[in-house]
Coordinates of C-alpha atoms and ligand atoms in Angstrom, one line a residue:
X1 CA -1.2 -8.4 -16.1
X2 CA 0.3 -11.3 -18.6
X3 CA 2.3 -12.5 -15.8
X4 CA 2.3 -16.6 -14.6
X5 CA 1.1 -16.7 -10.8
X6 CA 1.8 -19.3 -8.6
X7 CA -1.7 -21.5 -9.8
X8 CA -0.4 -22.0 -13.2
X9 CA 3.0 -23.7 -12.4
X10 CA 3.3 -27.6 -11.3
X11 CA 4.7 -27.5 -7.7
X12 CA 4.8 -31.0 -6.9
X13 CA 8.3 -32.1 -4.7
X14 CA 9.4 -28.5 -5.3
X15 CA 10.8 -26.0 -2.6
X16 CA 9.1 -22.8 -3.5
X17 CA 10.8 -19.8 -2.5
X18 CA 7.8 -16.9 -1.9
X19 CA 8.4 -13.4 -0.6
X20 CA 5.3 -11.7 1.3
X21 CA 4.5 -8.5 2.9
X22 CA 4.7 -9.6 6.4
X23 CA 5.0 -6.0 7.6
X24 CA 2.1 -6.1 10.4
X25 CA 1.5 -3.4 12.6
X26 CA 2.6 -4.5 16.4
X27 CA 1.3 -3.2 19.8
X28 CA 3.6 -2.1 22.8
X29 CA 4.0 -6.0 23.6
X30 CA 5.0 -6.9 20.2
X31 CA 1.3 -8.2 19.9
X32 CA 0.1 -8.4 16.0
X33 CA -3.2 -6.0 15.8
X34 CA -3.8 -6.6 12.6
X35 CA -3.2 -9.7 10.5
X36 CA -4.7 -8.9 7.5
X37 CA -1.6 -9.0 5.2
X38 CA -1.1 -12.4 6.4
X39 CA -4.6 -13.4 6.1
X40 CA -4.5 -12.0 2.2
X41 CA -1.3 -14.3 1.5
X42 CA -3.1 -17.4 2.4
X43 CA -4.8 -18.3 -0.8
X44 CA -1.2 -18.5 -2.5
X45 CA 0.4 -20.2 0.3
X46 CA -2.4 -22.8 0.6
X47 CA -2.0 -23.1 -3.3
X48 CA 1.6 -24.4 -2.7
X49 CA 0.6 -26.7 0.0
X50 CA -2.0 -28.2 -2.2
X51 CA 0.2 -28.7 -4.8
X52 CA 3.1 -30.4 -3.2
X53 CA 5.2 -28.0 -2.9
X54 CA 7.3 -26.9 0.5
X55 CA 7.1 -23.7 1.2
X56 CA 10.0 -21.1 2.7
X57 CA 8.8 -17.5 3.2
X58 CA 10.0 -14.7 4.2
X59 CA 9.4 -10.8 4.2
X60 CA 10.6 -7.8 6.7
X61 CA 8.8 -6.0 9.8
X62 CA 9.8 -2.4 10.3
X63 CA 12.2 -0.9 9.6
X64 CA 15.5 -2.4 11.5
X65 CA 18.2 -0.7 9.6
X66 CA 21.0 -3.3 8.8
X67 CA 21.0 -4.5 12.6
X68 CA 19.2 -7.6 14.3
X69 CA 16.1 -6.3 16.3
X70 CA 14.3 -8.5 18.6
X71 CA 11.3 -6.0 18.6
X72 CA 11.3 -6.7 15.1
X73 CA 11.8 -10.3 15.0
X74 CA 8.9 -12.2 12.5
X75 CA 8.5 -14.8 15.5
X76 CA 5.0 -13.0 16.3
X77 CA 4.0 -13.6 12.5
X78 CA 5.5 -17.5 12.8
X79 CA 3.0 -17.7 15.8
X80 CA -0.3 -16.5 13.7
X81 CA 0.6 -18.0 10.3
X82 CA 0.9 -21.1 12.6
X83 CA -2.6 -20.8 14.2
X84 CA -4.7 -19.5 10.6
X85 CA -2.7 -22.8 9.1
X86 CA -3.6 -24.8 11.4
X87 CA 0.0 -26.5 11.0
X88 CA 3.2 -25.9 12.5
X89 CA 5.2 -22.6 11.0
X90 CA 8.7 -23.7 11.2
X91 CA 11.1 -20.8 11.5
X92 CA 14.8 -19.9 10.7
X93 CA 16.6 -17.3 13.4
X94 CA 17.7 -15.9 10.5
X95 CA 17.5 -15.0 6.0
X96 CA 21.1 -16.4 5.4
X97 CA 23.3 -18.7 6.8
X98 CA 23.7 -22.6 7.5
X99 CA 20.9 -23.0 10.1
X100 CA 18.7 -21.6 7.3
X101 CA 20.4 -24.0 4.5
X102 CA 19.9 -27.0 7.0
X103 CA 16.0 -26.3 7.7
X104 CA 15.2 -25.4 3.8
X105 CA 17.1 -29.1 2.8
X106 CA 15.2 -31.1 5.3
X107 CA 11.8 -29.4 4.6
X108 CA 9.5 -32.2 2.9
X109 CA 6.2 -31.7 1.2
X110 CA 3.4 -29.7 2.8
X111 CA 5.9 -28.0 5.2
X112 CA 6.6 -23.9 5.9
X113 CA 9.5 -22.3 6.7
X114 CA 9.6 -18.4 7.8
X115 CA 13.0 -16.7 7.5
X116 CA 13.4 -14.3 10.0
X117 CA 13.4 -10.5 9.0
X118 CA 15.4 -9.6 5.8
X119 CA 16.2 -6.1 7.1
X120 CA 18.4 -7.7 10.0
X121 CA 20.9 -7.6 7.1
X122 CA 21.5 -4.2 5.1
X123 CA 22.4 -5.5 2.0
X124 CA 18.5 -6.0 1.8
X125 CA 17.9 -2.0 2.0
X126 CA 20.7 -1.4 -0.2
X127 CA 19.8 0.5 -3.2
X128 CA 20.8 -0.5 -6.6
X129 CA 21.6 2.9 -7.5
X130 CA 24.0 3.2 -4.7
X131 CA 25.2 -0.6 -5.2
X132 CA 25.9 0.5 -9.1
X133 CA 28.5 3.1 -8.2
X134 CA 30.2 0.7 -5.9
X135 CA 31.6 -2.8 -6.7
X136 CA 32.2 -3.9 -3.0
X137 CA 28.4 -3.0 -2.4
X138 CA 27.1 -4.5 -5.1
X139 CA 29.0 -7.8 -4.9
X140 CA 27.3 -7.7 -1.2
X141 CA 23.9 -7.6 -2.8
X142 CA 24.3 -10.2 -5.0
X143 CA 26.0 -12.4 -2.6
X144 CA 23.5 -12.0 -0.4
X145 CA 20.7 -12.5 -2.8
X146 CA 22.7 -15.5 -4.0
X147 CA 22.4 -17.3 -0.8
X148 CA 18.7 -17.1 -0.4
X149 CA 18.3 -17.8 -4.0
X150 CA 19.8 -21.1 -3.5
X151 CA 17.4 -22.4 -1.5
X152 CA 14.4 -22.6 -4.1
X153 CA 13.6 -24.3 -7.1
X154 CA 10.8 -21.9 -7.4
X155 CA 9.9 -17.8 -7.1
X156 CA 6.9 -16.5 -6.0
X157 CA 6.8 -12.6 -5.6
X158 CA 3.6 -12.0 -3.3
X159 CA 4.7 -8.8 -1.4
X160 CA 2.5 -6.2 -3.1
X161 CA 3.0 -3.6 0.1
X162 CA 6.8 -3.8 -0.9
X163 CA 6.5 -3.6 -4.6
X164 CA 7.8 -0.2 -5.0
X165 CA 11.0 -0.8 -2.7
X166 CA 14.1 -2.5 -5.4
X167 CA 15.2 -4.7 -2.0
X168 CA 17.5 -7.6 -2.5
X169 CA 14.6 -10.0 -1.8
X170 CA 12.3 -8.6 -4.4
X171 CA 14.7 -7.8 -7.4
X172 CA 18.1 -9.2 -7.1
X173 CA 16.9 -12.9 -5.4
X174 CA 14.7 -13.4 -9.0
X175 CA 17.7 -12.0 -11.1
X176 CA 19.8 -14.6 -9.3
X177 CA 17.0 -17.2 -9.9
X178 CA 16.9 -16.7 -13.8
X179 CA 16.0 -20.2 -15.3
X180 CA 13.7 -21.0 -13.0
X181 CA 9.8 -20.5 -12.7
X182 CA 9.8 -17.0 -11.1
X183 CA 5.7 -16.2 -10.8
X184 CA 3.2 -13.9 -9.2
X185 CA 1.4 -14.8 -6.0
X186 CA -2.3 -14.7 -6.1
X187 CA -2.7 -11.4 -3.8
X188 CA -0.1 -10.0 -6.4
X189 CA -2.1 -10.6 -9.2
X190 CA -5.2 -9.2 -8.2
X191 CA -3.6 -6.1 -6.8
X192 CA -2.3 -5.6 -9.8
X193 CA -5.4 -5.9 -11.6
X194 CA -7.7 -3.7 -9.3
X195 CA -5.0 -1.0 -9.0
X196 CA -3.4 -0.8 -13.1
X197 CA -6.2 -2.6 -14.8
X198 CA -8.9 -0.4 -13.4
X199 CA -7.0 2.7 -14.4
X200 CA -6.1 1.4 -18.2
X201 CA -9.8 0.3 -18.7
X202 CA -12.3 2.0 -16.2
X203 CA -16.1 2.0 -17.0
X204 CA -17.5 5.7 -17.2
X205 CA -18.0 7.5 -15.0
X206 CA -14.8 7.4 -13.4
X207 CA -14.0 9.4 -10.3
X208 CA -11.1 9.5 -7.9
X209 CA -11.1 10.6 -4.4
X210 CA -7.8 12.5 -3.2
X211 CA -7.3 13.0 1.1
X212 CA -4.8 13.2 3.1
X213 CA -2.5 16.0 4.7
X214 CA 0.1 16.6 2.5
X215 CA -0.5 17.6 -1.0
X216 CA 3.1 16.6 -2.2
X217 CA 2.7 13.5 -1.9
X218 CA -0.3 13.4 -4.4
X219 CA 0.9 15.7 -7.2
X220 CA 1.4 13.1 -9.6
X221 CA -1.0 10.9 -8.8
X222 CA -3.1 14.0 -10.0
X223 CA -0.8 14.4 -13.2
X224 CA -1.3 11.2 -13.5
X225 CA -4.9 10.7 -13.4
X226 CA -5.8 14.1 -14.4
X227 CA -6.8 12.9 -18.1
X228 CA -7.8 9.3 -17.4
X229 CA -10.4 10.2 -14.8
X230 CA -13.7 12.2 -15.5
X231 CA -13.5 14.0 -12.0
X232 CA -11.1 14.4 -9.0
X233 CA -12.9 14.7 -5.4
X234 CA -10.1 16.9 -3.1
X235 CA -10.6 16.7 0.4
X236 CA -8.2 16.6 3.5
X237 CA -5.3 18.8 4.5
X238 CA -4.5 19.3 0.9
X239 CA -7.5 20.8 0.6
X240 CA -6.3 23.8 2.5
X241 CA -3.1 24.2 0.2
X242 CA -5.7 24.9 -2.8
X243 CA -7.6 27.1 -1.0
X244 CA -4.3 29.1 -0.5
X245 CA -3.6 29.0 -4.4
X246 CA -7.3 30.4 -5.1
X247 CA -5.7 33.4 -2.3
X248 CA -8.2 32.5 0.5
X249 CA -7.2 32.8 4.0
X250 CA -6.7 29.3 5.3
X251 CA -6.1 30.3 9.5
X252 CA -3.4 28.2 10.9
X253 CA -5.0 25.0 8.4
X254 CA -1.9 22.5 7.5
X255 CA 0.0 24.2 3.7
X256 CA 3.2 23.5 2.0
X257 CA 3.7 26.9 1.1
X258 CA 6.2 25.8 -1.5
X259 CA 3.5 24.0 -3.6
X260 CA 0.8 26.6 -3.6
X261 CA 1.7 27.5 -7.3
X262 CA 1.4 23.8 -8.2
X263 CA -1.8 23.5 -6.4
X264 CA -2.5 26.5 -9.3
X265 CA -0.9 24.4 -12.1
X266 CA -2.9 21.8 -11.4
X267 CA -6.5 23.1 -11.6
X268 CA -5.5 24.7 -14.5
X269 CA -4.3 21.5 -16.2
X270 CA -7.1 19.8 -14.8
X271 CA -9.3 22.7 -16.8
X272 CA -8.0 21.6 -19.9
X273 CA -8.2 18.5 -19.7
X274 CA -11.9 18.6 -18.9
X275 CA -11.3 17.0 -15.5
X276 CA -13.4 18.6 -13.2
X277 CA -11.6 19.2 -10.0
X278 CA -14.2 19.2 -6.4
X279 CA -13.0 20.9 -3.8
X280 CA -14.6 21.4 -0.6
X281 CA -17.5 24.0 -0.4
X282 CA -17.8 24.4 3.5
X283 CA -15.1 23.2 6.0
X284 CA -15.2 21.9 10.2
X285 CA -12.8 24.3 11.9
X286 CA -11.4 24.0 15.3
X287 CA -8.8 25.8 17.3
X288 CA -7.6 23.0 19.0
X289 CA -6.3 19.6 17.1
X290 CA -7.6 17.1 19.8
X291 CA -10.8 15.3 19.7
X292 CA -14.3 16.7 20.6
X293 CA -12.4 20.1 20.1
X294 CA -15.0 23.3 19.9
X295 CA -15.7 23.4 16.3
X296 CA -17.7 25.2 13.8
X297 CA -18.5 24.8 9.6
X298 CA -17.9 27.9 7.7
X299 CA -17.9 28.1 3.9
X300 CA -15.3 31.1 3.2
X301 CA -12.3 32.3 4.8
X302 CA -10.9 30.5 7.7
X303 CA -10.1 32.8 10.8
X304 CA -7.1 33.6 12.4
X305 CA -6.5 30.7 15.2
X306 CA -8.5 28.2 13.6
X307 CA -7.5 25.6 11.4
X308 CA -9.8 22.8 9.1
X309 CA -10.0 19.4 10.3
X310 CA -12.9 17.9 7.9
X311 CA -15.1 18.8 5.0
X312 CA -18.3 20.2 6.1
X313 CA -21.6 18.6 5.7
X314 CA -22.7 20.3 2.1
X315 CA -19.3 19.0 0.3
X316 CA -20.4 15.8 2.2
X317 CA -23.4 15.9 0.4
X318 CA -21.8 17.4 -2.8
X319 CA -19.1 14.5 -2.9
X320 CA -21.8 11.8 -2.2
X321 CA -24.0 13.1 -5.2
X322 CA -20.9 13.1 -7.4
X323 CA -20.0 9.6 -6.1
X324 CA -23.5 7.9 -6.7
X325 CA -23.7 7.6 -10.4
X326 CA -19.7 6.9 -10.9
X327 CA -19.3 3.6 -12.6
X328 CA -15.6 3.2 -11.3
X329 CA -13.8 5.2 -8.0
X330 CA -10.6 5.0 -6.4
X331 CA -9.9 6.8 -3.1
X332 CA -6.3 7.5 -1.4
X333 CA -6.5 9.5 1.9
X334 CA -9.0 10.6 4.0
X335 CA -11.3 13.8 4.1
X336 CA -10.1 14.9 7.9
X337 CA -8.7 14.1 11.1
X338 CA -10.5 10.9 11.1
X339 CA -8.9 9.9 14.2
X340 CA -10.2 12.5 15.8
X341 CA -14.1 12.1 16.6
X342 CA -16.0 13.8 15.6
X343 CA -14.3 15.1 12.8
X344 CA -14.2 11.7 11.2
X345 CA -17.9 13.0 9.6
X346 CA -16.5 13.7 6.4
X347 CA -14.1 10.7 5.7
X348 CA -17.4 8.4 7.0
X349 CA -19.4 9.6 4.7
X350 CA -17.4 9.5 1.6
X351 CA -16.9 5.6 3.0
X352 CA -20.8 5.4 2.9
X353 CA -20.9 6.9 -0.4
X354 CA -18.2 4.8 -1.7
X355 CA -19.9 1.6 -0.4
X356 CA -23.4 3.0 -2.3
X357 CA -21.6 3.7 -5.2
X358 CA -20.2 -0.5 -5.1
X359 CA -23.5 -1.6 -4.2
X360 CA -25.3 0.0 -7.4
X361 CA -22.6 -2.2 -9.7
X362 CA -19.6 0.3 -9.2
X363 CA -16.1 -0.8 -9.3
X364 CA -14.1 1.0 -5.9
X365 CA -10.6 0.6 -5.4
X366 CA -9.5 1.9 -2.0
X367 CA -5.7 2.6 -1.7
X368 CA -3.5 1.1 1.0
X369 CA -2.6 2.8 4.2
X370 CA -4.6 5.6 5.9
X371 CA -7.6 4.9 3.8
X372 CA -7.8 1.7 4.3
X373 CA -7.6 2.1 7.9
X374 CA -10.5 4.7 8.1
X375 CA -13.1 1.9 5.8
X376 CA -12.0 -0.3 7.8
X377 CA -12.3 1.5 11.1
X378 CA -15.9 2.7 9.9
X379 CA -16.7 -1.2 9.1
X380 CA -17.3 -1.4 5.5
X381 CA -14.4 -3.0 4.1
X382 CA -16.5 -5.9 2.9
X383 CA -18.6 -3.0 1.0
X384 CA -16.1 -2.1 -1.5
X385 CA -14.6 -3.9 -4.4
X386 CA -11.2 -3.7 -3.3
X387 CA -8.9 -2.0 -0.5
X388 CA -5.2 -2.6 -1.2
X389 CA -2.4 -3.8 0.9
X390 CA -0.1 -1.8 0.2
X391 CA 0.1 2.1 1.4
X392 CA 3.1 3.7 -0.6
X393 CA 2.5 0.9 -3.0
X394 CA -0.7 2.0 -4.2
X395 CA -0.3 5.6 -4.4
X396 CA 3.1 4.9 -6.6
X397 CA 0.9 2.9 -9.0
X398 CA -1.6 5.5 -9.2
X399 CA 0.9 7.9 -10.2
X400 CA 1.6 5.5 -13.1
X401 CA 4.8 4.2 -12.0
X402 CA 6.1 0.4 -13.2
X403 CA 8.0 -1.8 -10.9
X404 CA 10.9 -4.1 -11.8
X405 CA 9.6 -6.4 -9.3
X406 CA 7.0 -7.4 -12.0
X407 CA 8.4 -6.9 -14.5
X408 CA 11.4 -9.7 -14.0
X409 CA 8.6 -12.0 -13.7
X410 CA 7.6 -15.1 -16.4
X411 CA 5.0 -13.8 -19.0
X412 CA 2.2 -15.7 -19.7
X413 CA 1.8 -18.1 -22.5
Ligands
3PG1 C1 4.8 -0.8 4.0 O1 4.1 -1.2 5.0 O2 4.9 0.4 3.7 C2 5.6 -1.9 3.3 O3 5.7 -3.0 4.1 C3 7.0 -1.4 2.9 O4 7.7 -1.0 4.1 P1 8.7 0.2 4.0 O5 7.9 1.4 3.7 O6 9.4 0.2 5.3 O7 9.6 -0.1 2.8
MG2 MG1 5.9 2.3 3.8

């Protein structure tokens, strides 16, 4: 990515505007219980600091819907960005408005400001489709976006997990910023360039790993890839849809009926493209969908009553093979119920493989969301080269998507 990031611009005495991906999954109590997206924006925050900048942030949590929230107040993130600062987090009860103008004025060098949570207001949601057919709406947008513009000499777009959403805060406050620096955060950057670079220029053999439950959601990230890669590994519930398309009998295993002839289409494309396509060769049945479940591996038909929940040991060992001379591998969605024990077998071992396949000089990108949680879960996230931030993020990426986001952003040189 030609884009400028945040360590090539001079910061010094400048209030730098940057927008993360402060979305952090919360417990019952409102209790953070995982700050790893916070943890991954601290390079470019500390590179603001550094340079003499003052810093406000800001970002969303959840999904509020227009309307203030108190379960979905930032306040818990103010807290921990606080403690893994080790300075005091200063924070703004709300995005717009004068307490927020009076806070961002007064801030001096070195100091952080968190907004509270964008999505308190709607405009932030708004889409610029919808805000294109209406005048009222749009005006909304961009006064909204006006007001928080305002407060920066400086843009910094570091909220990779929200890069596919066109929110006010990631598209309309850098269109209202046009003049000044408007850059890439450092998480941004190297997103970008393990998720798109790897694709445009992968070393040989390159192989993608495709779980998850729901094979609509990954049809075009297997258009997509179909004639970049050199092989696609197929596990997880969508498994079962294919199985359906070659007319086997799949028991009461998740299908989208509707997308059976696609699940054809594809292996056919696939064919012709000289992609070869792995699909599981034996599957972990149960009849129950709860943990330690009576469960059997069968290699044909699945009975009546039973349903898959993993891959079975020999596509375990088939995937693994496949996996440990691949030069570059990226994996979205896990091979089973993996948080189910002990039908987590299959997705473990693809993790192990995976983690191999990095330690003999492979480049592994693991996608955002349930992936990420299952290496993570199975401790090896510091065994691959990469596991994104970002869940819906990633997989629009690997379907070959562009987002304005980046693409209102200063080029390089
Ligand atoms: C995410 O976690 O998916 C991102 O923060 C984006 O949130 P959203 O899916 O609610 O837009
Ligand atoms: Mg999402």
């Amino acid at each position: 990515m030609a884009k400028m990031t945040i360590a090539d611009i001079d910061v010094t005495g400048k209030k730098v505007l940057m927008r993360c991906d402060f979305n952090v999954p919360l417990d019952e109590r409102g209790v953070i219980t995982s700050d790893d997206r916070i943890l991954k924006a601290l390079p470019a925050i500390r590179t603001v600091l550094d340079g003499g900048g003052s810093l406000i942030l800001m970002s969303h949590l959840g999904r509020p819907k227009g309307e203030r929230n108190v379960a979905m107040s930032l306040t818990p993130v103010a807290r921990r960005l606080s403690d893994v600062l080790g300075q005091e987090v200063l924070f703004a009860s709300d995005c717009v408005g004068p307490d927020v103008r009076a806070k961002a004025s007064a801030l001096r060098q070195g100091d952080v400001l968190l907004l509270e949570n964008l999505r308190f207001h709607k405009q932030e949601t708004l889409k610029d489709k919808e805000a294109a057919a209406d005048d009222q709406l749009r005006g909304a947008k961009d006064a909204f976006a006006r007001d928080i513009a305002e407060l920066a000499d400086v843009y910094v777009c570091e909220a990779f997990g929200t890069a596919h959403r066109d929110n006010a805060s990631m598209y309309t406050v850098p269109q209202m910023m046009a003049g000044k620096p408007r850059v890439a955060g450092l998480l941004l950057e190297k997103e970008i360039k393990f998720l798109s670079d790897t694709i445009a220029n992968p070393e040989r053999p390159f192989v993608a790993i495709l779980g998850g439950a729901k094979v609509s959601g990954k049809i075009r990230v297997i258009e997509n890839l179909l004639d970049k890669v050199d092989a696609i590994i197929i596990g997880g519930g969508m498994a079962y849809t294919f199985f359906k398309a070659q007319g086997r009998s799949i028991g009461k295993s998740i299908c989208e009926k509707a997308f059976v002839g696609q699940a054809n289409g594809l292996l056919e494309r696939a064919r012709e493209a000289g992609c070869e396509v792995l699909l599981p060769i034996d599957t972990v049945i149960a009849q129950d969908f709860k943990a330690h479940a009576e469960h059997r591996v069968i290699s044909g038909d699945i009975d009546e009553g039973w349903e898959g929940v993993d891959i079975g040991p020999q596509s375990r060992a088939l995937f693994a093979q496949k996996l440990q001379d691949a030069k570059t591998i990226v994996w979205n969605g896990p091979m089973g119920v993996f948080e189910l024990e002990p039908f987590d077998a299959g997705t473990k071992a693809v993790a192990e493989a995976v983690a191999q396949a990095t330690a003999n000089g492979a480049r592994t990108v693991v996608g955002g969301g349930d992936s990420a949680s299952a290496i993570k879960q199975m401790g090896l996230a510091d065994q691959v080269s990469h596991i994104s931030t970002g869940g819906g993020a990633s997989l629009e990426l690997l379907e070959g998507k562009r987002f304005k986001c980046l693409d209102i952003l200063d080029e390089k040189g």
